[in-house]
PDB file of C-alpha atoms in Angstrom:
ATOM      1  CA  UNK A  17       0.000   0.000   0.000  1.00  0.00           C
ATOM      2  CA  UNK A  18       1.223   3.639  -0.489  1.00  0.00           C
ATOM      3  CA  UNK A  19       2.156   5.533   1.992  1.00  0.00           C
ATOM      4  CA  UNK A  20      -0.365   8.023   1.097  1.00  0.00           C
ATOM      5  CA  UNK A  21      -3.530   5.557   1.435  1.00  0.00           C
ATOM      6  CA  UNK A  22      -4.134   6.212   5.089  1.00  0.00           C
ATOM      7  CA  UNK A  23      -6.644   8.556   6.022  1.00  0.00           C
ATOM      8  CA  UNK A  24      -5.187  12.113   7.389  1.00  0.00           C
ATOM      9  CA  UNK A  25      -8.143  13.623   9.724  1.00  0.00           C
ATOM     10  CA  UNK A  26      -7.062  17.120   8.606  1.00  0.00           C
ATOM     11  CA  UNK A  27      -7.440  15.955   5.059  1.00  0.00           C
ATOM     12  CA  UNK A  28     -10.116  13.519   4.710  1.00  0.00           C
ATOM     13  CA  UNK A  29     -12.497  15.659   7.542  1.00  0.00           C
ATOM     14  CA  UNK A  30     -13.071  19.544   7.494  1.00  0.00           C
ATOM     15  CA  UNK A  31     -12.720  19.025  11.044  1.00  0.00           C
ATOM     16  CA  UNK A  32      -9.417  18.617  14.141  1.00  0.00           C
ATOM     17  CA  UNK A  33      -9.769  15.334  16.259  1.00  0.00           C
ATOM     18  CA  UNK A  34     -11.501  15.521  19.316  1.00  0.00           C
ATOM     19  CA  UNK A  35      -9.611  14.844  21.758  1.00  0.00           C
ATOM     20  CA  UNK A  36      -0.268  -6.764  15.213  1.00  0.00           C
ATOM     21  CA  UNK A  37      -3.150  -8.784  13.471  1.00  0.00           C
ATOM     22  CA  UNK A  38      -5.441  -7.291  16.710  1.00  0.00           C
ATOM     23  CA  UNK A  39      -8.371  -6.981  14.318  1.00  0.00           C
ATOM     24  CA  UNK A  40      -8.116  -9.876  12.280  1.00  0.00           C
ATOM     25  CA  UNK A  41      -9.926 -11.772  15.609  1.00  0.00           C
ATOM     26  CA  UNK A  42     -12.325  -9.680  15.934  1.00  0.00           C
ATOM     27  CA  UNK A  43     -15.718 -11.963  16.036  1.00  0.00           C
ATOM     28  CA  UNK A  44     -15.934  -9.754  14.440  1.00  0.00           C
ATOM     29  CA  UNK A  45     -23.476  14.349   8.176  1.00  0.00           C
ATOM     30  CA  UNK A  46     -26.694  12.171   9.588  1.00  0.00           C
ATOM     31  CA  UNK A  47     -28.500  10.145   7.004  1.00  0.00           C
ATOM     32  CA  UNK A  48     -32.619  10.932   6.938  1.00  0.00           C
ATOM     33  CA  UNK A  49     -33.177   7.526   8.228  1.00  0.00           C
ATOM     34  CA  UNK A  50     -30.466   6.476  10.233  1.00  0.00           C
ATOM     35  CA  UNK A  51     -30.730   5.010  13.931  1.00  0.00           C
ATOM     36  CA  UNK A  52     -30.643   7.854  16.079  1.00  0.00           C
ATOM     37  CA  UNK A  53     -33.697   9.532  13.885  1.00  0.00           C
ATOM     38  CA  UNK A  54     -35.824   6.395  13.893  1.00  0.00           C
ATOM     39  CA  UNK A  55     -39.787   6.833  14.254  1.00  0.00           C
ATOM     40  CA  UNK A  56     -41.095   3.239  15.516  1.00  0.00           C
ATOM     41  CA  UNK A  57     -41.193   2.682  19.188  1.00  0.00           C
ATOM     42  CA  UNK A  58     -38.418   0.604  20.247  1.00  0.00           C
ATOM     43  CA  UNK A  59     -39.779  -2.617  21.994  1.00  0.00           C
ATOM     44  CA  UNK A  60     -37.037  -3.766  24.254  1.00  0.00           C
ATOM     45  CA  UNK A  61     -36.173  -2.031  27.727  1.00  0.00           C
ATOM     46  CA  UNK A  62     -32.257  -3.432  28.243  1.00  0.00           C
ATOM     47  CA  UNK A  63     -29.094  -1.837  27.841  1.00  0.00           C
ATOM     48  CA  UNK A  64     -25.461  -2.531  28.113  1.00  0.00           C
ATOM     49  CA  UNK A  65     -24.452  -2.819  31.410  1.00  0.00           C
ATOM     50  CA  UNK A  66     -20.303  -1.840  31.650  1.00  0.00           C
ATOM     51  CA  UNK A  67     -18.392  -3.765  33.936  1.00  0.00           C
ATOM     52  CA  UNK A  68     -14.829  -4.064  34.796  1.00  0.00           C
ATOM     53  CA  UNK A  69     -13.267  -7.717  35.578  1.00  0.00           C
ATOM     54  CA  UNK A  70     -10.272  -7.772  37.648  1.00  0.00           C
ATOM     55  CA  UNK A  71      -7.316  -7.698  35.706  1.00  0.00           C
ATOM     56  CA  UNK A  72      -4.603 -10.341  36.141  1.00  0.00           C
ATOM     57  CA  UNK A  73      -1.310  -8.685  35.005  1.00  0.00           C
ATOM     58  CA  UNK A  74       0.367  -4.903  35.339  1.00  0.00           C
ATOM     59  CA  UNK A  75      -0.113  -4.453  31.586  1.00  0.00           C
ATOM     60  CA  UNK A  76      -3.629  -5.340  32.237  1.00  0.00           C
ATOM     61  CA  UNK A  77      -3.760  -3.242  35.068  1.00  0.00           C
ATOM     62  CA  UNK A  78      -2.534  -0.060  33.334  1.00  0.00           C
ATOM     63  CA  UNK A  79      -5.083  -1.202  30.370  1.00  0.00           C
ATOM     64  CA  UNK A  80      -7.871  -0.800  32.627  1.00  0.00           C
ATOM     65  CA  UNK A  81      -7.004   2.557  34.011  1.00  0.00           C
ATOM     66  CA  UNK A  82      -6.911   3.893  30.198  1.00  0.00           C
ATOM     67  CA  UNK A  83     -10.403   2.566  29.746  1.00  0.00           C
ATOM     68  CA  UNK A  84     -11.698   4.312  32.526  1.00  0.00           C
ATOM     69  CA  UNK A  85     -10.220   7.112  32.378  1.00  0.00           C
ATOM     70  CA  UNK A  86     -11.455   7.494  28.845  1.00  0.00           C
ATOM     71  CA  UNK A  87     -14.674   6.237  29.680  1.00  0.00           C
ATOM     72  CA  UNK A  88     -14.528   4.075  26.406  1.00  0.00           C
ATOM     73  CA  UNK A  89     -16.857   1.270  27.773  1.00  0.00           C
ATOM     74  CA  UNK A  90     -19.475   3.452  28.987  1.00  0.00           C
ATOM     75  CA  UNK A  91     -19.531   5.962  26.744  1.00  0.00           C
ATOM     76  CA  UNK A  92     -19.752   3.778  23.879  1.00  0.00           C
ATOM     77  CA  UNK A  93     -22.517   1.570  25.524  1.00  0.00           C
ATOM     78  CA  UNK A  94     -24.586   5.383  26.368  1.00  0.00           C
ATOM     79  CA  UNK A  95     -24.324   6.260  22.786  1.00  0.00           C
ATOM     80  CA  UNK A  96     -25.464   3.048  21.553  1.00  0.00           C
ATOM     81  CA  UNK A  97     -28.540   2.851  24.377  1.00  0.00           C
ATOM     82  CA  UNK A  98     -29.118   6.402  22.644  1.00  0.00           C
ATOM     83  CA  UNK A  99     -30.342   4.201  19.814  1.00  0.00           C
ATOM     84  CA  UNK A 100     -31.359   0.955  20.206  1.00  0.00           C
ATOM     85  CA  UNK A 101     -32.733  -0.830  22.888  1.00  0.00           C
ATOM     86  CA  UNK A 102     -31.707  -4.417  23.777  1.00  0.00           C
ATOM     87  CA  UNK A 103     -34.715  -7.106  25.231  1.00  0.00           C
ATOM     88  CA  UNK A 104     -32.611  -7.376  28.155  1.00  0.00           C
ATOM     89  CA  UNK A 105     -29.960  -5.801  29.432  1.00  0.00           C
ATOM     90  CA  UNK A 106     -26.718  -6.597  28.390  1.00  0.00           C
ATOM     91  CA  UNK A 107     -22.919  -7.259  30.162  1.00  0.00           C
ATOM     92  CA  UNK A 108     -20.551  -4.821  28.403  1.00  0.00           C
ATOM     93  CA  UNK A 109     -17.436  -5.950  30.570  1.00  0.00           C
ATOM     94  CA  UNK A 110     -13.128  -5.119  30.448  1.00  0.00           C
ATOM     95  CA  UNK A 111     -11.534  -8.235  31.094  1.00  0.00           C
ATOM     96  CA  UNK A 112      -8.277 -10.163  31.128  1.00  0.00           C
ATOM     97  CA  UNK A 113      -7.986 -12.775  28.006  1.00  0.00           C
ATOM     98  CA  UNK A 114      -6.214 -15.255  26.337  1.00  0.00           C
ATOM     99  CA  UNK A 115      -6.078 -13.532  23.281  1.00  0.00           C
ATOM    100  CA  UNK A 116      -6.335 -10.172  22.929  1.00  0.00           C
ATOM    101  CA  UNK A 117      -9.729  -9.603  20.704  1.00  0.00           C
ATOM    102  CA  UNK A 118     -12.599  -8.424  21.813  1.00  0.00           C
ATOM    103  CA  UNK A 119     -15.719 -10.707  21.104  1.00  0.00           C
ATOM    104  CA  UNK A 120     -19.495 -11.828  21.513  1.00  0.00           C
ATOM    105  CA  UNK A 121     -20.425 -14.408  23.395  1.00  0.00           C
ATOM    106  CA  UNK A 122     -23.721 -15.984  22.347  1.00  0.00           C
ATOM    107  CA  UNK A 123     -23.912 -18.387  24.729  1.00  0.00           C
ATOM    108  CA  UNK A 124     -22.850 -16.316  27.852  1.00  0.00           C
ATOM    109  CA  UNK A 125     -24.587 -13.346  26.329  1.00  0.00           C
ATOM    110  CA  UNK A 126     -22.122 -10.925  27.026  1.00  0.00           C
ATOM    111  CA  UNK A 127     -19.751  -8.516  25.103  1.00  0.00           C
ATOM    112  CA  UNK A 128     -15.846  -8.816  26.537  1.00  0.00           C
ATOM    113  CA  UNK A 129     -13.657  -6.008  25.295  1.00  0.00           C
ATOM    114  CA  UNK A 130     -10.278  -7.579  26.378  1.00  0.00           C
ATOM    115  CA  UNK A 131      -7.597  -5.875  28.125  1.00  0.00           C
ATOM    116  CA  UNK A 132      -4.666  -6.654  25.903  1.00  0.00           C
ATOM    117  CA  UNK A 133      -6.601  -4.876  22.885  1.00  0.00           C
ATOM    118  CA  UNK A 134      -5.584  -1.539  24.319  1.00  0.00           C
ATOM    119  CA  UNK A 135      -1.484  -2.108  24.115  1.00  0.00           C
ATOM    120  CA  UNK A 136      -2.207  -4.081  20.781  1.00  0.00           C
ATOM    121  CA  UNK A 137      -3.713  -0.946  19.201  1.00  0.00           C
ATOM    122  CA  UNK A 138      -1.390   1.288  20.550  1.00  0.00           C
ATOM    123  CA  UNK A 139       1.347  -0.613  18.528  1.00  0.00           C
ATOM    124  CA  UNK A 140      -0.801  -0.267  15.443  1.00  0.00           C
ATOM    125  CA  UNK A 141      -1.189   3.331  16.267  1.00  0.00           C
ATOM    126  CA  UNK A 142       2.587   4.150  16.894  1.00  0.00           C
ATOM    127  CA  UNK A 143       3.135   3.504  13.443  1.00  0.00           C
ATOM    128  CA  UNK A 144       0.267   5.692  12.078  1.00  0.00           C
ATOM    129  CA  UNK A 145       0.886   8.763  14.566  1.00  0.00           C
ATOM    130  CA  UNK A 146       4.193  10.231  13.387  1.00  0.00           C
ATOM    131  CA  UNK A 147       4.132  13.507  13.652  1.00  0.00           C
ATOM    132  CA  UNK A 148       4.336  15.934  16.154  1.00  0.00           C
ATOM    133  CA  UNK A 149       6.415  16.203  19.371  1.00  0.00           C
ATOM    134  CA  UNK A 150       6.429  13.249  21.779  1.00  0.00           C
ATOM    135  CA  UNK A 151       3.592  14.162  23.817  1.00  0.00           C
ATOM    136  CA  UNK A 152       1.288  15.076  20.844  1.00  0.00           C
ATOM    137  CA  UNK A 153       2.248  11.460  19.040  1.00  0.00           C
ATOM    138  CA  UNK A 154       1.221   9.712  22.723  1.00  0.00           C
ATOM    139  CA  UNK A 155      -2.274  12.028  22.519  1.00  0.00           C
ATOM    140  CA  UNK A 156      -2.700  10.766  19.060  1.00  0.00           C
ATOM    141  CA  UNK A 157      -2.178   7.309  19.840  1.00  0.00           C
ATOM    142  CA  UNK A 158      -4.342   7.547  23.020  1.00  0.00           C
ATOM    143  CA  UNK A 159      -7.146   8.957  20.821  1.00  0.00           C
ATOM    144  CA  UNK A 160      -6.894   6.655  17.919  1.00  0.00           C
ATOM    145  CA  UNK A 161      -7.136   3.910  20.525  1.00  0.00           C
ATOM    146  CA  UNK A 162     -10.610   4.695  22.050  1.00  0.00           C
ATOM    147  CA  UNK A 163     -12.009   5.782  18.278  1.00  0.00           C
ATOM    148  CA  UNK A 164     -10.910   2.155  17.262  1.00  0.00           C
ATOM    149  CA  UNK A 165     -11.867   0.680  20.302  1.00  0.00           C
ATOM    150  CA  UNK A 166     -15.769   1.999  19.545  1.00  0.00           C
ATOM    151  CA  UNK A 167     -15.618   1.071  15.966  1.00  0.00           C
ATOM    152  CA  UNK A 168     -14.883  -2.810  17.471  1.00  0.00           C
ATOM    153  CA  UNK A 169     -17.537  -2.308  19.822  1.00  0.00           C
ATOM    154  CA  UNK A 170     -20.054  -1.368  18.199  1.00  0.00           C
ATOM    155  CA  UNK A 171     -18.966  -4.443  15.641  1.00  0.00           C
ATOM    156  CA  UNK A 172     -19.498  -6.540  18.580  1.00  0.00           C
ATOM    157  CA  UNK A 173     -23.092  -5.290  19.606  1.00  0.00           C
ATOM    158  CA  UNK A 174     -23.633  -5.899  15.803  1.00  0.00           C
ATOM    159  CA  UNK A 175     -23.037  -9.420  16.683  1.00  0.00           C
ATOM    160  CA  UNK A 176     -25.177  -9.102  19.246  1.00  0.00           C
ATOM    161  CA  UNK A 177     -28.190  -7.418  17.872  1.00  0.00           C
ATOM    162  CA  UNK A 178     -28.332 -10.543  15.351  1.00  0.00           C
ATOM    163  CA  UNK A 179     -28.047 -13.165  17.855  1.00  0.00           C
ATOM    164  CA  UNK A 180     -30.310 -11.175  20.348  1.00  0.00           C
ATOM    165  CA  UNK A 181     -32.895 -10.509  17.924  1.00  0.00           C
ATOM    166  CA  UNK A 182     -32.863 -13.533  15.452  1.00  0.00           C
ATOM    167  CA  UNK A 183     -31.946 -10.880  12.589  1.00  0.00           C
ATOM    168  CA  UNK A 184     -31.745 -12.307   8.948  1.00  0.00           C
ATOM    169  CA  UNK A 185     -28.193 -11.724   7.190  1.00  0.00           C
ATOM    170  CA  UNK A 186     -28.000 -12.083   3.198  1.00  0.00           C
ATOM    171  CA  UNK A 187     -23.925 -12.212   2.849  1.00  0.00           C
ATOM    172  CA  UNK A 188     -20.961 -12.402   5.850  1.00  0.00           C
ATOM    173  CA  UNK A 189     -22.010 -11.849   8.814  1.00  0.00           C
ATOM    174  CA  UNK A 190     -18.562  -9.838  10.431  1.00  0.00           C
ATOM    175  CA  UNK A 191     -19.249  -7.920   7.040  1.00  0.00           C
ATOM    176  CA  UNK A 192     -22.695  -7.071   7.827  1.00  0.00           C
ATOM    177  CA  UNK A 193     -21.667  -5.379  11.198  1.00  0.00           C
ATOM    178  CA  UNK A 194     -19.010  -3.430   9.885  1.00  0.00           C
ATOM    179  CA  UNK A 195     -21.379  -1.744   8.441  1.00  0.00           C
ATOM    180  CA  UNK A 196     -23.786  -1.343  11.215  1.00  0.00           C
ATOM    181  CA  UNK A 197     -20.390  -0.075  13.217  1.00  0.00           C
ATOM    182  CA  UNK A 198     -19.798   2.209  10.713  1.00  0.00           C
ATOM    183  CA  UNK A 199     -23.535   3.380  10.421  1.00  0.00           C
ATOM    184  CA  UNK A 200     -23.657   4.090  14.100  1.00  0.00           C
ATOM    185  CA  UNK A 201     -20.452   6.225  14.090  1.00  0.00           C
ATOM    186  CA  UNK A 202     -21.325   8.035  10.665  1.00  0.00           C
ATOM    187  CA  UNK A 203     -24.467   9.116  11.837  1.00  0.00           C
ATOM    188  CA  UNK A 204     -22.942  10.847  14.870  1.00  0.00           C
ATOM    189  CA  UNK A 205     -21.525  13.907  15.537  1.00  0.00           C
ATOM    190  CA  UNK A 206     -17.756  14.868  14.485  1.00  0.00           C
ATOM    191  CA  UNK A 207     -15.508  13.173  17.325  1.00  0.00           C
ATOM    192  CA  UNK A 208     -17.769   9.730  15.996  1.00  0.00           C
ATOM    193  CA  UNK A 209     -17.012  10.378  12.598  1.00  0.00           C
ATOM    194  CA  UNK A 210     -13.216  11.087  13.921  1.00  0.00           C
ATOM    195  CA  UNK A 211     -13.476   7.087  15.813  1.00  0.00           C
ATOM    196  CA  UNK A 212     -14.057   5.429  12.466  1.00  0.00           C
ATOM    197  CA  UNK A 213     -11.479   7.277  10.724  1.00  0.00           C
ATOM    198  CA  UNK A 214      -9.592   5.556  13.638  1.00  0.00           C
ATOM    199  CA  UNK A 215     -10.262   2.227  13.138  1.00  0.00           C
ATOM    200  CA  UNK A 216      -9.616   3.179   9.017  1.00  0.00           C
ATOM    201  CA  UNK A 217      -6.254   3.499   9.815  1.00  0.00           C
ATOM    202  CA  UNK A 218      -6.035   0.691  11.763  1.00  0.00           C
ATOM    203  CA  UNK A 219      -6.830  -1.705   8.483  1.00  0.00           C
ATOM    204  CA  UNK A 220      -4.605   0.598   6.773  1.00  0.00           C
ATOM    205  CA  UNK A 221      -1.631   0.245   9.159  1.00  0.00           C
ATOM    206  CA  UNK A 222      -2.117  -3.645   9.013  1.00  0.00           C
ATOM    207  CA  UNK A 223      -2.679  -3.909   5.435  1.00  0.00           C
ATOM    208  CA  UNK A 224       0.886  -1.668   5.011  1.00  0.00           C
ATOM    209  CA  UNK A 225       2.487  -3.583   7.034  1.00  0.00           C
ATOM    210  CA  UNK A 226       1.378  -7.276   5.421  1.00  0.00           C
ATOM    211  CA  UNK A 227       1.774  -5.700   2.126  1.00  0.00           C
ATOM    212  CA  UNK A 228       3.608  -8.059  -0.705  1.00  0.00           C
ATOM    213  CA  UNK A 229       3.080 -11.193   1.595  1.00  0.00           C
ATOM    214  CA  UNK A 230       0.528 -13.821   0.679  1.00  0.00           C
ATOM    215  CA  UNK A 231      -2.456 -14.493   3.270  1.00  0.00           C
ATOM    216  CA  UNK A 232      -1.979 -17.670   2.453  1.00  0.00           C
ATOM    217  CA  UNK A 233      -5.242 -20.275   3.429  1.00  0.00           C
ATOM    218  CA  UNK A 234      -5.825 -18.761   6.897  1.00  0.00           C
ATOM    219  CA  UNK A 235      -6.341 -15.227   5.515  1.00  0.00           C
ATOM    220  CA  UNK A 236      -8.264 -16.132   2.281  1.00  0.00           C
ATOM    221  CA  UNK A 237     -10.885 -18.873   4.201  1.00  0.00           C
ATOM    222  CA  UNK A 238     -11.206 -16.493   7.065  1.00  0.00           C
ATOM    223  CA  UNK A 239     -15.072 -15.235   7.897  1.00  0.00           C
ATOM    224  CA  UNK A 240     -13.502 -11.441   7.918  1.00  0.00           C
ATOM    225  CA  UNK A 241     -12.800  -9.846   5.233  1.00  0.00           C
ATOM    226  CA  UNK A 242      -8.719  -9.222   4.404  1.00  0.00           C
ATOM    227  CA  UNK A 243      -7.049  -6.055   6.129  1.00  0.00           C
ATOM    228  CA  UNK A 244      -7.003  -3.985   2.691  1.00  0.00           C
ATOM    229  CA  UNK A 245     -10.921  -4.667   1.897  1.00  0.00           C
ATOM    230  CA  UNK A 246     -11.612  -3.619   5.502  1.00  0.00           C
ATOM    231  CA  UNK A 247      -9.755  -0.065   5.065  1.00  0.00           C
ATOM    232  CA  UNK A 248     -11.583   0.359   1.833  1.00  0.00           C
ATOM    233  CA  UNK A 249     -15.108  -0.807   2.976  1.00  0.00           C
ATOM    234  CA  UNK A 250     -14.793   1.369   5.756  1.00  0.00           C
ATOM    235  CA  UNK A 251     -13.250   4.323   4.052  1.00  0.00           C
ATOM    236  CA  UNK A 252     -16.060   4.097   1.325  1.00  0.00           C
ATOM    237  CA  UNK A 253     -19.143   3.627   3.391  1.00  0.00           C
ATOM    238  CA  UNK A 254     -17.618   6.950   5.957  1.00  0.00           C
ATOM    239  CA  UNK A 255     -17.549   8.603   2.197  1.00  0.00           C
ATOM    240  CA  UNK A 256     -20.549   8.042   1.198  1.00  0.00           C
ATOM    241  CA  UNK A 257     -22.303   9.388   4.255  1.00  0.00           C
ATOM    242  CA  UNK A 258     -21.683  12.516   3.290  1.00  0.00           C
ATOM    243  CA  UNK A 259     -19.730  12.854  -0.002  1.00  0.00           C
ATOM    244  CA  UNK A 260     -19.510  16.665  -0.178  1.00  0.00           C
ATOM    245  CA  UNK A 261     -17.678  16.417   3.721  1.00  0.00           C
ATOM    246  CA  UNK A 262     -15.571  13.503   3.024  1.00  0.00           C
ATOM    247  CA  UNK A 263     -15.084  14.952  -0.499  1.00  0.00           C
ATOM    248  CA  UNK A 264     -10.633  14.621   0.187  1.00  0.00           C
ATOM    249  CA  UNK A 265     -11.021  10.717   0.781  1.00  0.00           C
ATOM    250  CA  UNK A 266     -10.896  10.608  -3.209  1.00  0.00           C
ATOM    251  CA  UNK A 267      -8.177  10.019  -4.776  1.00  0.00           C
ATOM    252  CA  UNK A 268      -8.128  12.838  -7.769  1.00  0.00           C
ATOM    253  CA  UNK A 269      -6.169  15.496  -9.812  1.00  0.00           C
ATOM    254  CA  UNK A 270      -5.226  17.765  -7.097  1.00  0.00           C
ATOM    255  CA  UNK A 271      -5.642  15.163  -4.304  1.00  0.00           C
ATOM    256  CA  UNK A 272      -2.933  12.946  -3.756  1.00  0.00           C
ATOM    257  CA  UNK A 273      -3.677  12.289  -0.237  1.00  0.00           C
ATOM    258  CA  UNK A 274      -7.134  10.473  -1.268  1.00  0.00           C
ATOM    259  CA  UNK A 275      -7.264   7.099  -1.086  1.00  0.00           C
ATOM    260  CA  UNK A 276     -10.343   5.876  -2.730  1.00  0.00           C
ATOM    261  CA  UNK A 277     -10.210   4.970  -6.003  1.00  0.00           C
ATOM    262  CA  UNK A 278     -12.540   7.331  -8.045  1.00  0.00           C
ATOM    263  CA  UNK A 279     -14.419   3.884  -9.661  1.00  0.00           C
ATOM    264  CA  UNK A 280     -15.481   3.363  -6.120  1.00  0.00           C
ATOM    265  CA  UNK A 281     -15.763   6.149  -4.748  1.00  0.00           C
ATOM    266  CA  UNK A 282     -18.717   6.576  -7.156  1.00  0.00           C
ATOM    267  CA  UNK A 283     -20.566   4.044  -5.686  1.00  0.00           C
ATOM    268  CA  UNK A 284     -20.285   4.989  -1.863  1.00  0.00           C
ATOM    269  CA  UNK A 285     -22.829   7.055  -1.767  1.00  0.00           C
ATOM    270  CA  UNK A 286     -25.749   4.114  -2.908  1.00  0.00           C
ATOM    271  CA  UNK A 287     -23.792   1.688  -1.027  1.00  0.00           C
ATOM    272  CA  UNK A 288     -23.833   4.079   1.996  1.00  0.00           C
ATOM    273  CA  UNK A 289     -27.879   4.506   1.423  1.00  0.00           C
ATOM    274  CA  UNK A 290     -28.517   0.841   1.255  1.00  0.00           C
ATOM    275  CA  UNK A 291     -26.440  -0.340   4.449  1.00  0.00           C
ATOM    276  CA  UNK A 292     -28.518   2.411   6.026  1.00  0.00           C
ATOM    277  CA  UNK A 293     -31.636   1.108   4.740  1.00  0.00           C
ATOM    278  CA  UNK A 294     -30.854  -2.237   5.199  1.00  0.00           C
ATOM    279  CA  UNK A 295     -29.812  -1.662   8.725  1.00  0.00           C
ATOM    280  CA  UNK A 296     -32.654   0.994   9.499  1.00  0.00           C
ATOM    281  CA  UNK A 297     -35.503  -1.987   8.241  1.00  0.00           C
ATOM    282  CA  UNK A 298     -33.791  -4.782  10.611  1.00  0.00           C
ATOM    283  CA  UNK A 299     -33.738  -2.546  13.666  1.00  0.00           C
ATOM    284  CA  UNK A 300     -36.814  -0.582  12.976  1.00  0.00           C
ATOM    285  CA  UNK A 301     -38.805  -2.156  16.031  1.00  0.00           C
ATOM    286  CA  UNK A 302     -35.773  -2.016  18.087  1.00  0.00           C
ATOM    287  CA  UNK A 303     -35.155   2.375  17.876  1.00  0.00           C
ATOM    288  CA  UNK A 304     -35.232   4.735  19.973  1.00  0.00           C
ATOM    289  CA  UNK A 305     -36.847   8.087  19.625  1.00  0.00           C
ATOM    290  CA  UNK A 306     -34.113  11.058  19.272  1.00  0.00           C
TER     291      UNK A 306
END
């Protein structure tokens, strides 16, 4: 990948930010009829309840601390109670894992955002925050870290809306709530717009860095989609929210820091309508009022 296809928040937004194969495990300008402007009564009465297990290492320790202090758990589970309501309240819980990833758990019917994610996206991160002195790289890298870590949450209550709720999925699943992730953060205000740009250049940074090397079986059979589709997906759908804002994601005469093809980029806009449709007609019961 080019060194210039990574999204540059002074380029790509008219806006400042607000404030390592991590993802691979992963389980994975407001639109007129996105979630948080829904009309139907929402049905259910739960919400994600944040909780914090004890964590079994310093590293874990020091993880935990950042996540509170950032209030990434329970800010992302208020903003997504904003929208949707759950049939029964939900564990949204830090924890200590074997692997890193955060994930859904069907059967114990609980989100776990995993400690070690936080020092595995800050390596991601220090390669993407570059400039600056020391202390504005370590802001960047803090910030980057809770807009990713909301982009993989709100993939995870994706998860959990379709196991929750019995919703049909035409396609991949871990695709489908990429785009719900991206939905939820598109439809937001500017620092929510500035968290998927985050995890952007997250499947950018990856993708650079396993650039030239063959996925070989593991990456082609996998249920997610490859690093490089992820960073364009995302980067596409973010677009086509609002084309005329996200105008400098292009790539065009005049533009070399764009990074979507202009083929594409052409299409973001109907792709962007029907994810929101899509996502708007499975939830529908399940919104809140604004």
């Amino acid at each position: 990948m080019p060194a210039a296809a990574r999204i540059r928040p002074g380029r790509f937004l008219a806006v400042t930010l607000a404030a390592a194969a991590l993802l691979t495990g992963c389980a994975a300008t407001p639109a007129p009829s996105s979630p948080s402007t829904a009309s139907a009564p929402a049905r259910g009465t739960g919400r994600l309840a944040v909780a914090y297990d004890a964590p079994r290492s310093p590293e874990d320790r020091a993880a935990r601390a950042f996540l509170r202090a950032h209030r990434v758990l329970e800010d992302a589970a208020a903003y997504a109670d904003a929208r949707i309501a759950l049939p029964r309240d939900v564990p949204l819980r830090a924890a200590s894992c074997e692997a890193p990833n955060p994930y859904w758990d069907e059967k114990a019917g609980r989100i776990t955002y995993c400690y070690g994610f936080v020092d595995d996206a800050r390596r991601v991160f220090s390669r993407v925050d570059t400039d600056g002195t020391p202390a504005e790289r370590a802001a960047a890298v803090d910030e980057d870290v809770v807009g990713l870590s909301n982009g993989v949450l709100f993939h995870e209550l994706g998860h959990a809306l379709v196991d929750l709720y019995d919703l049909p999925v035409t396609g991949r699943e871990e695709d489908a709530v990429d785009q719900l992730a991206v939905l939820l953060l598109a439809s937001g205000d500017e620092r929510h717009a500035d968290y998927a740009i985050s995890a952007i250049n997250a499947w950018g940074a990856m993708w650079e860095a396993s650039e030239g090397g063959d996925p070989g079986v593991a990456g082609y059979s996998d249920v997610h989609s490859m690093d490089g589709q992820r960073f364009f997906n995302w980067a596409c759908w973010l677009y086509g929210s609002d084309p005329a804002r996200f105008a400098d994601a292009v790539d065009g005469e005049g533009n070399p820091d764009g990074v979507l093809p202009r083929d594409r980029a052409a299409l973001c806009p109907a792709e962007f309508r029907r994810v929101d449709s899509s996502w708007h007609t499975l939830l529908a019961p399940h919104l809140k009022q604004p």
